[in-house]
mmCIF file of C-alpha atoms in Angstrom:
data_model
loop_
_atom_site.group_PDB
_atom_site.id
_atom_site.type_symbol
_atom_site.label_atom_id
_atom_site.label_comp_id
_atom_site.label_asym_id
_atom_site.label_seq_id
_atom_site.Cartn_x
_atom_site.Cartn_y
_atom_site.Cartn_z
ATOM 1 C CA UNK A 18 -7.046 15.811 -2.568
ATOM 2 C CA UNK A 19 -9.683 17.949 -0.953
ATOM 3 C CA UNK A 20 -11.022 18.047 2.593
ATOM 4 C CA UNK A 21 -13.613 15.340 1.847
ATOM 5 C CA UNK A 22 -10.964 12.919 0.558
ATOM 6 C CA UNK A 23 -8.825 13.638 3.628
ATOM 7 C CA UNK A 24 -11.798 13.061 5.950
ATOM 8 C CA UNK A 25 -12.694 9.819 4.151
ATOM 9 C CA UNK A 26 -9.121 8.584 4.497
ATOM 10 C CA UNK A 27 -9.061 9.467 8.194
ATOM 11 C CA UNK A 28 -12.284 7.507 8.750
ATOM 12 C CA UNK A 29 -11.096 4.482 6.763
ATOM 13 C CA UNK A 30 -7.783 4.396 8.626
ATOM 14 C CA UNK A 31 -9.702 3.891 11.845
ATOM 15 C CA UNK A 32 -12.004 1.223 10.356
ATOM 16 C CA UNK A 33 -11.514 0.090 6.761
ATOM 17 C CA UNK A 34 -14.759 -1.895 6.902
ATOM 18 C CA UNK A 35 -16.918 1.233 7.092
ATOM 19 C CA UNK A 36 -19.589 1.339 4.423
ATOM 20 C CA UNK A 37 -20.096 4.358 2.195
ATOM 21 C CA UNK A 38 -23.251 5.045 4.196
ATOM 22 C CA UNK A 39 -21.322 5.138 7.471
ATOM 23 C CA UNK A 40 -18.541 7.264 5.983
ATOM 24 C CA UNK A 41 -21.118 9.691 4.591
ATOM 25 C CA UNK A 42 -22.374 10.309 8.139
ATOM 26 C CA UNK A 43 -18.844 11.230 9.259
ATOM 27 C CA UNK A 44 -17.791 13.437 6.343
ATOM 28 C CA UNK A 45 -21.027 15.120 5.305
ATOM 29 C CA UNK A 46 -21.370 13.785 1.746
ATOM 30 C CA UNK A 47 -24.003 11.529 0.219
ATOM 31 C CA UNK A 48 -23.361 7.779 0.330
ATOM 32 C CA UNK A 49 -23.061 7.698 -3.478
ATOM 33 C CA UNK A 50 -20.453 10.492 -3.473
ATOM 34 C CA UNK A 51 -18.499 8.665 -0.730
ATOM 35 C CA UNK A 52 -18.701 5.374 -2.640
ATOM 36 C CA UNK A 53 -17.252 7.030 -5.762
ATOM 37 C CA UNK A 54 -14.502 8.779 -3.815
ATOM 38 C CA UNK A 55 -13.616 5.594 -1.927
ATOM 39 C CA UNK A 56 -13.379 3.665 -5.207
ATOM 40 C CA UNK A 57 -11.162 6.391 -6.708
ATOM 41 C CA UNK A 58 -8.877 6.457 -3.647
ATOM 42 C CA UNK A 59 -8.477 2.673 -3.863
ATOM 43 C CA UNK A 60 -7.957 2.623 -7.644
ATOM 44 C CA UNK A 61 -5.391 5.443 -7.509
ATOM 45 C CA UNK A 62 -3.226 3.553 -5.007
ATOM 46 C CA UNK A 63 -3.573 6.135 -2.236
ATOM 47 C CA UNK A 64 -5.169 3.284 -0.285
ATOM 48 C CA UNK A 65 -2.501 0.601 -0.716
ATOM 49 C CA UNK A 66 -4.181 -2.184 1.254
ATOM 50 C CA UNK A 67 -6.881 -2.851 3.794
ATOM 51 C CA UNK A 68 -5.636 -5.177 6.498
ATOM 52 C CA UNK A 69 -6.722 -6.762 9.761
ATOM 53 C CA UNK A 70 -4.591 -6.111 12.851
ATOM 54 C CA UNK A 71 -4.353 -9.275 14.927
ATOM 55 C CA UNK A 72 -3.679 -9.678 18.628
ATOM 56 C CA UNK A 73 -0.376 -11.595 18.566
ATOM 57 C CA UNK A 74 -0.951 -13.211 21.958
ATOM 58 C CA UNK A 75 -4.271 -14.702 20.833
ATOM 59 C CA UNK A 76 -2.657 -16.434 17.857
ATOM 60 C CA UNK A 77 0.352 -17.764 19.760
ATOM 61 C CA UNK A 78 2.900 -15.194 18.539
ATOM 62 C CA UNK A 79 3.229 -13.102 21.679
ATOM 63 C CA UNK A 80 6.917 -12.286 21.253
ATOM 64 C CA UNK A 81 7.441 -9.173 19.129
ATOM 65 C CA UNK A 82 10.946 -8.027 18.299
ATOM 66 C CA UNK A 83 12.472 -4.958 16.724
ATOM 67 C CA UNK A 84 15.629 -5.956 14.891
ATOM 68 C CA UNK A 85 18.359 -3.750 13.427
ATOM 69 C CA UNK A 86 20.298 -5.496 10.655
ATOM 70 C CA UNK A 87 23.587 -4.317 9.160
ATOM 71 C CA UNK A 88 25.018 -5.811 5.972
ATOM 72 C CA UNK A 89 28.654 -6.182 4.904
ATOM 73 C CA UNK A 90 27.936 -5.005 1.361
ATOM 74 C CA UNK A 91 25.199 -2.687 0.123
ATOM 75 C CA UNK A 92 25.422 -3.314 -3.592
ATOM 76 C CA UNK A 93 22.071 -3.288 -5.347
ATOM 77 C CA UNK A 94 22.068 -7.050 -5.853
ATOM 78 C CA UNK A 95 22.875 -7.636 -2.173
ATOM 79 C CA UNK A 96 20.151 -5.255 -1.022
ATOM 80 C CA UNK A 97 17.608 -6.758 -3.417
ATOM 81 C CA UNK A 98 18.469 -10.269 -2.214
ATOM 82 C CA UNK A 99 18.003 -9.331 1.452
ATOM 83 C CA UNK A 100 14.779 -7.442 0.719
ATOM 84 C CA UNK A 101 13.367 -10.438 -1.182
ATOM 85 C CA UNK A 102 14.222 -12.793 1.695
ATOM 86 C CA UNK A 103 12.530 -10.515 4.221
ATOM 87 C CA UNK A 104 9.438 -10.152 2.027
ATOM 88 C CA UNK A 105 9.091 -13.941 1.909
ATOM 89 C CA UNK A 106 9.736 -14.540 5.623
ATOM 90 C CA UNK A 107 6.327 -14.928 7.302
ATOM 91 C CA UNK A 108 7.758 -13.887 10.678
ATOM 92 C CA UNK A 109 8.710 -10.454 9.325
ATOM 93 C CA UNK A 110 5.748 -8.149 9.792
ATOM 94 C CA UNK A 111 7.512 -5.020 8.581
ATOM 95 C CA UNK A 112 10.881 -4.341 6.967
ATOM 96 C CA UNK A 113 12.363 -0.917 6.361
ATOM 97 C CA UNK A 114 15.557 -0.017 4.501
ATOM 98 C CA UNK A 115 16.866 2.891 6.584
ATOM 99 C CA UNK A 116 19.675 5.363 7.077
ATOM 100 C CA UNK A 117 21.650 5.529 10.302
ATOM 101 C CA UNK A 118 23.440 2.875 12.335
ATOM 102 C CA UNK A 119 21.740 -0.102 10.649
ATOM 103 C CA UNK A 120 20.725 -0.875 7.088
ATOM 104 C CA UNK A 121 17.340 -2.407 7.916
ATOM 105 C CA UNK A 122 14.813 -2.256 10.727
ATOM 106 C CA UNK A 123 12.509 -5.266 11.054
ATOM 107 C CA UNK A 124 9.420 -5.951 13.130
ATOM 108 C CA UNK A 125 9.358 -9.701 13.731
ATOM 109 C CA UNK A 126 6.846 -11.942 15.469
ATOM 110 C CA UNK A 127 7.765 -15.219 17.148
ATOM 111 C CA UNK A 128 6.090 -17.822 19.316
ATOM 112 C CA UNK A 129 8.906 -17.684 21.873
ATOM 113 C CA UNK A 130 12.636 -17.074 22.126
ATOM 114 C CA UNK A 131 13.486 -20.520 20.701
ATOM 115 C CA UNK A 132 11.358 -19.699 17.658
ATOM 116 C CA UNK A 133 13.191 -16.389 17.243
ATOM 117 C CA UNK A 134 16.541 -18.140 17.648
ATOM 118 C CA UNK A 135 15.604 -20.462 14.755
ATOM 119 C CA UNK A 136 14.630 -17.402 12.686
ATOM 120 C CA UNK A 137 17.968 -15.700 13.364
ATOM 121 C CA UNK A 138 19.870 -18.861 12.453
ATOM 122 C CA UNK A 139 18.098 -19.114 9.103
ATOM 123 C CA UNK A 140 18.040 -15.464 8.087
ATOM 124 C CA UNK A 141 21.042 -13.880 9.817
ATOM 125 C CA UNK A 142 23.636 -16.362 11.068
ATOM 126 C CA UNK A 143 23.666 -18.439 7.876
ATOM 127 C CA UNK A 144 23.819 -15.340 5.649
ATOM 128 C CA UNK A 145 27.377 -14.314 4.864
ATOM 129 C CA UNK A 146 26.331 -10.744 3.985
ATOM 130 C CA UNK A 147 24.737 -10.078 7.398
ATOM 131 C CA UNK A 148 27.394 -8.242 9.378
ATOM 132 C CA UNK A 149 25.424 -7.992 12.619
ATOM 133 C CA UNK A 150 21.959 -7.696 14.052
ATOM 134 C CA UNK A 151 20.672 -6.181 17.258
ATOM 135 C CA UNK A 152 17.371 -7.174 18.814
ATOM 136 C CA UNK A 153 15.011 -5.371 21.170
ATOM 137 C CA UNK A 154 12.088 -7.311 22.626
ATOM 138 C CA UNK A 155 8.780 -5.466 22.817
ATOM 139 C CA UNK A 156 7.577 -5.335 26.416
ATOM 140 C CA UNK A 157 4.231 -3.653 25.716
ATOM 141 C CA UNK A 158 2.428 -2.670 22.526
ATOM 142 C CA UNK A 159 1.671 0.932 23.432
ATOM 143 C CA UNK A 160 0.348 1.840 19.978
ATOM 144 C CA UNK A 161 0.019 -0.233 16.823
ATOM 145 C CA UNK A 162 -1.308 0.493 13.388
ATOM 146 C CA UNK A 163 -0.549 2.339 10.220
ATOM 147 C CA UNK A 164 -2.789 5.405 10.526
ATOM 148 C CA UNK A 165 -1.166 8.727 9.643
ATOM 149 C CA UNK A 166 -2.459 12.295 9.475
ATOM 150 C CA UNK A 167 -4.064 13.233 6.171
ATOM 151 C CA UNK A 168 -4.233 16.861 5.106
ATOM 152 C CA UNK A 169 -6.248 18.286 2.247
ATOM 153 C CA UNK A 170 -4.226 20.059 -0.424
ATOM 154 C CA UNK A 171 -4.154 23.764 0.260
#
């Protein structure tokens, strides 16, 4: 990855809807060169997905929660089962298998606390392999997104 690829990725992380023409203005390449590079970055999997970030309050899901989940057993089958359940749960925005005090960290959206209580009943309380979970309610979304620094190969 060279400086141009890194600059293209930085621009697309801020606005994935930018056209090759707009990107070319930011990175100093022709629109055709940007179009080819953008297609290569997408095809190679460096760009995994292009998503829309929604305002949770405007779609009636204003309660965001960060949940630490610990399992009784961490056998591969148990982990795979939990991961599959979290992938299918529409309330789970993000799920990370982590080291430390918990096995998983989840970002969950809910309409209200009763909605979250129903989620916990279905996915945690009724699951015999869930040892415990700890929830923190988000008071303010200070920063959201998936953008990360991109450096050109040296």
